[in-house]
Coordinates of C-alpha atoms and ligand atoms in Angstrom, one line a residue:
M764 CA 30.5 -117.8 -41.6
S765 CA 33.0 -119.8 -39.6
A766 CA 35.9 -118.3 -37.7
K767 CA 38.3 -117.8 -40.7
S768 CA 36.8 -115.4 -42.4
F769 CA 34.9 -113.4 -39.7
S770 CA 37.8 -112.1 -39.5
R771 CA 37.9 -111.3 -43.0
I772 CA 35.6 -108.9 -42.2
K773 CA 36.7 -105.1 -43.5
V774 CA 37.6 -102.9 -39.9
T775 CA 35.7 -100.8 -41.5
A776 CA 32.7 -102.5 -40.7
V777 CA 34.0 -103.4 -37.5
L778 CA 33.2 -98.8 -36.5
F779 CA 29.0 -99.5 -36.6
L780 CA 28.3 -101.5 -34.3
F781 CA 27.3 -98.8 -33.0
L782 CA 24.6 -98.6 -35.4
K783 CA 21.2 -100.2 -35.1
I784 CA 19.3 -102.8 -36.6
Q785 CA 18.9 -102.6 -40.4
P786 CA 15.4 -104.0 -39.8
S787 CA 13.5 -106.3 -42.2
V788 CA 9.3 -105.1 -41.8
Q789 CA 8.2 -107.7 -39.5
A790 CA 4.3 -108.0 -40.0
P791 CA 3.3 -108.7 -36.2
L792 CA 2.6 -112.0 -35.9
N793 CA -1.3 -112.2 -35.0
G794 CA -3.6 -109.1 -34.9
T795 CA -2.3 -105.2 -33.5
K796 CA -4.1 -104.6 -29.8
W797 CA -1.7 -104.0 -27.9
S798 CA -2.2 -101.2 -24.2
Y799 CA -0.9 -100.8 -21.3
I800 CA -2.6 -102.0 -19.5
G801 CA -4.2 -106.2 -18.8
P802 CA -4.1 -109.2 -21.1
D803 CA -2.6 -106.7 -24.0
G804 CA -0.5 -105.1 -21.6
E805 CA 3.4 -104.7 -21.4
K806 CA 4.3 -107.4 -20.8
T807 CA 3.1 -109.2 -23.4
W808 CA 3.8 -107.0 -26.2
P809 CA 6.8 -108.7 -27.5
Q810 CA 4.6 -111.6 -28.9
K811 CA 3.1 -109.3 -31.6
Y812 CA 6.0 -107.1 -31.3
P813 CA 9.1 -108.8 -31.2
F814 CA 11.2 -105.5 -31.4
C815 CA 10.1 -104.5 -27.7
G816 CA 11.8 -107.6 -26.7
G817 CA 15.0 -106.4 -28.5
G818 CA 17.6 -104.4 -27.7
F819 CA 18.5 -100.3 -28.2
Q820 CA 14.7 -99.5 -26.1
S821 CA 12.9 -97.0 -24.9
P822 CA 12.5 -95.2 -22.5
I823 CA 15.2 -95.3 -20.3
D824 CA 16.5 -94.0 -17.0
L825 CA 19.0 -91.3 -16.3
H826 CA 21.2 -91.6 -14.0
N827 CA 24.9 -90.9 -13.5
N828 CA 27.1 -94.5 -14.1
I829 CA 25.9 -93.7 -18.0
L830 CA 26.0 -90.3 -18.7
Q831 CA 28.9 -89.1 -20.4
Y832 CA 29.9 -84.7 -21.4
D833 CA 29.7 -84.7 -25.1
S834 CA 31.2 -80.6 -25.5
T835 CA 30.0 -81.1 -29.9
L836 CA 26.2 -81.4 -28.2
L837 CA 24.5 -77.5 -29.6
P838 CA 21.0 -76.8 -29.5
L839 CA 19.0 -77.8 -31.5
E840 CA 18.0 -75.6 -34.8
L841 CA 13.8 -76.0 -34.5
I842 CA 12.3 -74.5 -38.3
G843 CA 9.3 -73.3 -39.4
Y844 CA 8.1 -74.4 -35.2
N845 CA 6.0 -71.2 -35.4
M846 CA 2.3 -71.6 -37.1
S847 CA 0.5 -69.6 -37.9
T848 CA -3.4 -69.3 -36.3
T849 CA -4.8 -69.3 -39.8
D850 CA -3.2 -73.6 -39.8
Q851 CA -5.6 -76.2 -38.9
L852 CA -3.7 -79.5 -36.4
A853 CA -6.1 -81.6 -36.5
L854 CA -5.6 -83.6 -33.0
T855 CA -7.3 -87.5 -32.5
N856 CA -7.4 -89.2 -29.5
N857 CA -5.8 -92.4 -31.0
G858 CA -6.7 -94.3 -27.6
H859 CA -3.1 -95.1 -26.4
S860 CA -3.1 -91.4 -26.2
V861 CA -4.1 -87.8 -27.7
R862 CA -2.0 -86.5 -30.7
V863 CA -1.6 -83.7 -33.1
G864 CA -0.3 -83.9 -36.3
L865 CA 2.3 -81.3 -37.2
P866 CA 3.7 -80.2 -40.6
P867 CA 6.6 -80.6 -42.8
T868 CA 6.8 -76.9 -42.7
M869 CA 8.3 -78.0 -39.5
Y870 CA 11.6 -79.3 -39.7
I871 CA 14.9 -80.0 -37.0
R872 CA 18.3 -79.2 -38.2
N873 CA 21.3 -79.0 -37.3
L874 CA 21.2 -83.3 -36.6
P875 CA 23.1 -85.5 -38.9
F876 CA 20.0 -85.1 -40.7
Q877 CA 17.5 -83.3 -41.9
Y878 CA 14.4 -84.4 -39.6
T879 CA 11.1 -83.7 -40.5
A880 CA 7.8 -83.1 -37.9
T881 CA 4.7 -85.9 -38.1
Q882 CA 3.1 -85.9 -34.6
L883 CA 3.2 -84.5 -31.2
H884 CA 1.7 -86.7 -28.2
L885 CA 1.1 -87.1 -24.3
H886 CA 1.7 -89.9 -21.7
W887 CA 1.0 -89.4 -18.4
G888 CA -0.4 -91.0 -14.9
N889 CA -3.1 -90.7 -12.8
R890 CA -5.3 -88.2 -10.7
K891 CA -3.9 -90.3 -7.4
K892 CA 0.1 -90.7 -9.2
P893 CA 0.6 -88.0 -11.7
E894 CA 4.1 -89.6 -12.2
G895 CA 2.8 -90.6 -15.8
S896 CA 6.9 -89.9 -16.9
E897 CA 8.8 -91.9 -20.2
H898 CA 11.9 -91.1 -19.2
T899 CA 12.7 -91.2 -15.8
I900 CA 16.2 -89.0 -13.7
H901 CA 18.4 -90.5 -11.2
G902 CA 14.7 -93.3 -10.5
K903 CA 12.0 -90.0 -10.1
H904 CA 9.0 -89.2 -12.9
F905 CA 7.8 -86.4 -13.3
A906 CA 4.0 -86.0 -14.3
A907 CA 4.1 -85.9 -18.0
E908 CA 6.2 -86.8 -21.0
L909 CA 5.4 -84.8 -24.0
H910 CA 7.1 -86.2 -27.2
I911 CA 8.2 -84.6 -31.1
V912 CA 8.2 -86.9 -33.1
H913 CA 10.3 -86.2 -35.9
Y914 CA 10.9 -88.8 -39.4
N915 CA 14.3 -88.7 -41.6
S916 CA 13.1 -86.7 -44.4
D917 CA 17.2 -86.7 -46.5
K918 CA 17.0 -90.3 -46.1
Y919 CA 13.5 -91.7 -46.8
P920 CA 10.4 -90.3 -48.5
D921 CA 7.4 -90.4 -45.9
V922 CA 6.7 -91.3 -42.2
T923 CA 6.5 -95.2 -42.7
A924 CA 9.7 -95.7 -44.6
A925 CA 11.8 -94.5 -41.7
M926 CA 9.8 -96.2 -38.8
D927 CA 11.9 -98.9 -39.2
K928 CA 15.3 -97.5 -40.1
S929 CA 17.6 -97.8 -37.4
D930 CA 18.4 -93.1 -38.8
G931 CA 14.5 -92.5 -39.3
F932 CA 13.1 -91.2 -35.9
A933 CA 13.9 -88.2 -34.1
V934 CA 12.2 -87.4 -31.4
L935 CA 11.8 -84.5 -28.8
A936 CA 10.8 -85.7 -24.9
I937 CA 10.6 -82.8 -23.1
F938 CA 9.3 -83.2 -19.1
I939 CA 6.0 -81.7 -17.6
E940 CA 5.8 -80.7 -13.9
I941 CA 2.6 -79.2 -12.1
G942 CA 4.1 -75.2 -11.9
P943 CA 1.9 -72.1 -12.9
F944 CA -1.5 -71.9 -15.5
N945 CA 0.4 -72.6 -19.1
P946 CA -1.5 -71.2 -21.6
S947 CA 0.6 -72.9 -24.6
Y948 CA -0.1 -76.5 -22.9
E949 CA -3.9 -75.2 -23.4
K950 CA -3.4 -73.9 -27.2
I951 CA -4.0 -78.1 -27.1
F952 CA -5.7 -78.5 -23.7
S953 CA -8.9 -77.1 -24.1
H954 CA -10.3 -78.8 -27.1
F955 CA -10.0 -81.9 -25.4
Q956 CA -13.8 -82.3 -24.7
N957 CA -14.1 -82.8 -28.3
V958 CA -11.9 -85.2 -29.1
K959 CA -12.4 -87.4 -25.5
Y960 CA -13.2 -91.3 -27.2
K961 CA -10.9 -92.7 -29.7
G962 CA -10.9 -92.5 -33.0
Q963 CA -12.6 -88.6 -31.8
K964 CA -11.0 -85.3 -34.0
A965 CA -10.9 -81.7 -34.0
Q966 CA -8.3 -79.0 -35.3
V967 CA -6.5 -77.3 -32.6
P968 CA -5.5 -73.4 -34.8
G969 CA -1.8 -73.8 -35.4
F970 CA 0.0 -71.9 -32.9
N971 CA 4.3 -70.9 -31.5
I972 CA 5.2 -75.3 -30.8
Q973 CA 8.3 -74.3 -29.8
E974 CA 6.9 -72.2 -26.8
L975 CA 5.9 -76.0 -25.8
L976 CA 9.9 -77.0 -25.1
P977 CA 11.8 -75.4 -22.6
K978 CA 13.0 -71.9 -22.5
N979 CA 16.4 -73.6 -21.7
M980 CA 16.9 -75.6 -25.1
N981 CA 21.0 -76.2 -24.5
E982 CA 20.8 -78.6 -22.1
Y983 CA 19.9 -82.2 -23.3
Y984 CA 20.5 -85.8 -22.3
R985 CA 21.4 -87.3 -27.0
Y986 CA 21.0 -91.6 -27.1
E987 CA 19.9 -94.1 -28.6
G988 CA 16.4 -96.1 -27.7
S989 CA 12.9 -97.0 -29.6
L990 CA 9.7 -95.9 -30.6
T991 CA 7.5 -96.2 -26.5
T992 CA 5.0 -97.9 -28.3
P993 CA 4.7 -100.9 -30.7
P994 CA 5.8 -101.9 -32.7
C995 CA 8.6 -100.5 -31.0
Y996 CA 10.7 -100.2 -33.8
P997 CA 15.1 -99.8 -32.5
S998 CA 14.7 -96.7 -34.6
V999 CA 14.7 -93.2 -32.6
L1000 CA 16.8 -90.3 -32.7
W1001 CA 16.0 -89.2 -28.6
T1002 CA 16.3 -86.4 -27.2
V1003 CA 15.7 -85.2 -24.2
F1004 CA 15.4 -81.8 -22.5
R1005 CA 16.7 -81.7 -19.2
H1006 CA 14.6 -78.6 -17.8
P1007 CA 11.0 -79.5 -17.1
V1008 CA 8.0 -77.0 -18.8
H1009 CA 5.4 -76.8 -16.0
I1010 CA 1.6 -77.6 -16.6
S1011 CA -1.0 -75.9 -13.8
E1012 CA -2.7 -78.6 -11.7
E1013 CA -5.9 -78.1 -13.2
Q1014 CA -4.6 -78.5 -16.2
L1015 CA -2.3 -81.9 -14.9
L1016 CA -6.0 -83.4 -13.8
A1017 CA -7.9 -82.0 -17.3
L1018 CA -5.1 -84.7 -19.0
E1019 CA -5.3 -87.1 -16.6
T1020 CA -9.4 -87.2 -16.7
A1021 CA -10.4 -86.1 -19.9
L1022 CA -10.1 -88.7 -22.8
Y1023 CA -10.9 -92.7 -22.8
C1024 CA -8.6 -95.0 -24.4
T1025 CA -13.2 -96.7 -26.1
R1026 CA -15.3 -95.0 -28.2
F1027 CA -17.4 -93.2 -27.6
D1028 CA -20.8 -96.3 -27.1
D1029 CA -18.0 -98.9 -25.5
P1030 CA -20.8 -100.0 -23.1
E1031 CA -16.7 -100.5 -21.0
P1032 CA -15.2 -97.4 -21.4
L1033 CA -12.1 -97.2 -20.3
E1034 CA -10.4 -94.3 -18.6
M1035 CA -7.0 -93.1 -20.5
V1036 CA -4.0 -93.4 -17.7
N1037 CA -1.0 -94.4 -17.4
N1038 CA -0.1 -94.9 -21.3
F1039 CA 4.0 -94.6 -20.1
R1040 CA 6.3 -97.6 -20.4
H1041 CA 7.9 -98.5 -18.3
I1042 CA 11.6 -98.0 -17.9
Q1043 CA 13.6 -100.3 -20.4
E1044 CA 17.2 -101.7 -19.7
F1045 CA 20.3 -99.9 -20.3
E1046 CA 23.1 -102.2 -20.8
E1047 CA 26.5 -101.1 -22.2
R1048 CA 25.3 -97.6 -24.0
L1049 CA 25.9 -94.0 -22.9
V1050 CA 24.0 -91.2 -22.5
Y1051 CA 26.0 -87.5 -23.7
V1052 CA 24.9 -84.5 -22.4
S1053 CA 25.3 -81.5 -23.0
F1054 CA 25.8 -80.5 -19.8
H1055 CA 28.4 -80.6 -17.3
E1056 CA 26.8 -80.4 -13.8
V1057 CA 26.9 -83.8 -13.4
A1058 CA 29.3 -86.0 -11.9
E1059 CA 31.2 -88.2 -14.4
R1060 CA 31.1 -91.5 -15.0
T1061 CA 34.1 -93.7 -13.3
K1062 CA 36.2 -94.1 -15.4
K1063 CA 37.0 -96.9 -18.2
T1064 CA 39.0 -99.4 -16.5
T1065 CA 38.9 -101.9 -19.2
K1066 CA 41.3 -100.8 -23.2
V1067 CA 41.1 -104.3 -24.9
S1068 CA 42.7 -102.8 -27.9
S1069 CA 44.0 -100.1 -29.5
T1070 CA 44.0 -100.5 -33.5
S1071 CA 40.8 -102.3 -34.7
Q1072 CA 42.9 -105.5 -36.2
Q1073 CA 43.7 -106.2 -32.2
L1074 CA 40.2 -106.0 -31.7
T1075 CA 38.6 -108.0 -34.5
M1076 CA 42.4 -110.4 -34.3
K1077 CA 40.9 -111.3 -29.9
M1078 CA 37.5 -110.9 -31.4
T1079 CA 37.9 -113.8 -33.6
E1080 CA 39.9 -115.9 -30.3
K1081 CA 36.7 -116.0 -28.7
T1082 CA 34.4 -116.8 -30.9
T1083 CA 36.9 -119.8 -32.4
K1084 CA 37.0 -121.4 -29.4
V1085 CA 33.5 -122.0 -29.1
S1086 CA 33.6 -122.7 -32.9
P1087 CA 30.7 -121.4 -34.0
T1088 CA 28.6 -122.6 -36.3
S1089 CA 26.4 -121.2 -39.0
Q1090 CA 23.2 -120.7 -37.4
Q1091 CA 24.9 -118.5 -35.0
L1092 CA 24.9 -115.9 -38.1
T1093 CA 21.4 -114.4 -38.2
T1094 CA 19.7 -112.1 -40.1
R1095 CA 17.9 -109.4 -39.0
M1096 CA 15.2 -111.8 -39.9
M1097 CA 15.4 -113.0 -36.0
I1098 CA 14.0 -112.2 -33.1
P1099 CA 16.2 -110.1 -31.8
P1100 CA 18.1 -112.0 -28.4
K1101 CA 19.1 -109.8 -25.2
Y1102 CA 22.3 -109.8 -26.4
E1103 CA 23.5 -109.4 -30.0
L1104 CA 26.4 -107.7 -32.5
Y1105 CA 25.4 -106.1 -35.1
L1106 CA 28.1 -106.1 -38.5
I1107 CA 26.8 -104.2 -41.1
T1108 CA 29.5 -104.5 -44.0
E1109 CA 28.9 -103.2 -46.9
S1110 CA 26.8 -105.8 -48.6
A1111 CA 24.9 -107.6 -45.9
F1112 CA 23.4 -107.1 -42.8
H1113 CA 24.9 -109.8 -39.4
S1114 CA 24.0 -110.3 -35.9
W1115 CA 26.0 -113.1 -33.8
D1116 CA 23.9 -113.9 -30.2
L1117 CA 26.8 -112.3 -28.1
T1118 CA 25.6 -114.4 -25.5
E1119 CA 26.7 -117.7 -26.7
I1120 CA 29.9 -117.3 -28.4
C1121 CA 31.1 -115.4 -25.4
P1122 CA 29.5 -115.4 -22.8
G1123 CA 30.3 -112.9 -19.7
Q1124 CA 33.1 -111.1 -18.9
C1125 CA 34.0 -111.3 -22.7
F1126 CA 30.8 -110.0 -23.8
S1127 CA 31.4 -107.5 -21.3
S1128 CA 35.5 -106.4 -22.8
L1129 CA 35.1 -106.8 -26.0
L1130 CA 31.9 -104.5 -26.6
Q1131 CA 33.9 -101.9 -23.7
G1132 CA 36.6 -102.2 -26.4
F1133 CA 34.4 -101.6 -29.3
K1134 CA 33.2 -98.7 -27.6
T1135 CA 36.7 -97.8 -26.6
L1136 CA 37.0 -98.0 -30.3
S1137 CA 34.6 -96.6 -31.6
E1138 CA 35.5 -93.4 -29.5
T1139 CA 39.1 -93.1 -30.4
E1140 CA 38.4 -92.7 -33.6
A1141 CA 35.3 -91.5 -34.5
Ligands
NAG354 C1 -0.9 -114.5 -30.2 O1 0.4 -115.3 -30.6 C2 0.6 -115.4 -29.1 C3 2.2 -115.6 -28.7 O2 2.3 -116.2 -31.0 C4 0.1 -115.9 -29.0 O3 0.5 -116.6 -27.3 C5 -1.7 -115.7 -29.2 O4 -2.3 -116.6 -28.0 C6 -1.8 -114.9 -30.1 N1 -3.4 -113.8 -29.8 C7 -4.7 -114.2 -31.0 C8 -5.7 -113.6 -30.5 O5 -4.5 -114.9 -31.9
NAG355 C1 5.5 -65.9 -34.5 O1 4.5 -65.2 -35.7 C2 4.4 -64.6 -35.0 C3 3.3 -64.0 -36.2 O2 3.9 -63.8 -37.6 C4 5.5 -63.0 -34.2 O3 4.8 -62.1 -34.0 C5 6.0 -63.6 -33.5 O4 6.9 -62.9 -33.4 C6 6.7 -64.9 -33.9 N1 7.2 -65.5 -32.6 C7 8.2 -65.7 -32.3 C8 9.6 -66.5 -30.9 O5 9.4 -65.3 -33.6

């Protein structure tokens, strides 16, 4: 596409800049083995799972410079979380974490779509270094982190269909700290002995899953990110609760020592520890917060444009200078480079590598311009 036709992209399309990709499903190049340490560790994930090296990745560090108060962030309405003890939940050791399957009667009502629960799982550290949360606040890890995973059941028939869509998932993240004994978490932890090894399954009687969440659910961080495990699809609307829940030291120790990544007959058992991904770069994005007590992030200095028309013009200008070739216009089949501009028009999805067509300052002022635009027109 030439610079000329670029300027003809409908203005409405521009507003989609901050929506994420609409990826075409991509089979891993080879194998599906991955782990947190060793030859298949985090650093190698992008080789087999390109999205792990792409944009909008999670987890991230939550710090003042990227936070912005948003008065529209209301407490989530959790429906069907109070399960009957006659319901049975499947507890599984999948070799990466311990997970509890959740029934489709559990869902979140007041997000842009209805998101139906599918499973919950945990991330943790080890007994010597009990700092295994995935998200961090001002660089600080918590002892562990619970994720309750939901998929967009308004738009997609099942988890698999939703998994690689930009609006596919909504995950609730709960920080876990050491404190008093927690009888609700014990309803899961007391079954660890039955799922010590990869592939083992057990039944957990239903209980009120909401007890696993902090009492104060009004205060949370909200941003668009990714699955924190391969294939790392950037498909998650994150809600990270500000306040941690507490479990006892003994309970945390059970989490850190009871489980193995390997099967029961594996001659080289591997303890399930440190199953958290390290924080990812978070540039040119914002995290919205539902609470006030954060220092306002430094005021935006760049006001590139007040109308989308001007913005499109400006972009065209920059683009023209380096006379883009058709190679710079790629569809989402490509492995995502570091900076890309995504535009979704009525009929197609396009992306440009902005570092090529618009390096350095130009890129950041452009992005800021789009940000300003989408904020004012939202
Ligand atoms: C998988 O692919 C990567 C990158 O293409 C390569 O380096 C690696 O050797 C492959 N592994 C296997 C088991 O084929
Ligand atoms: C959950 O359900 C049980 C059994 O129906 C009920 O006794 C309990 O009060 C409910 N808890 C909440 C918090 O609604």
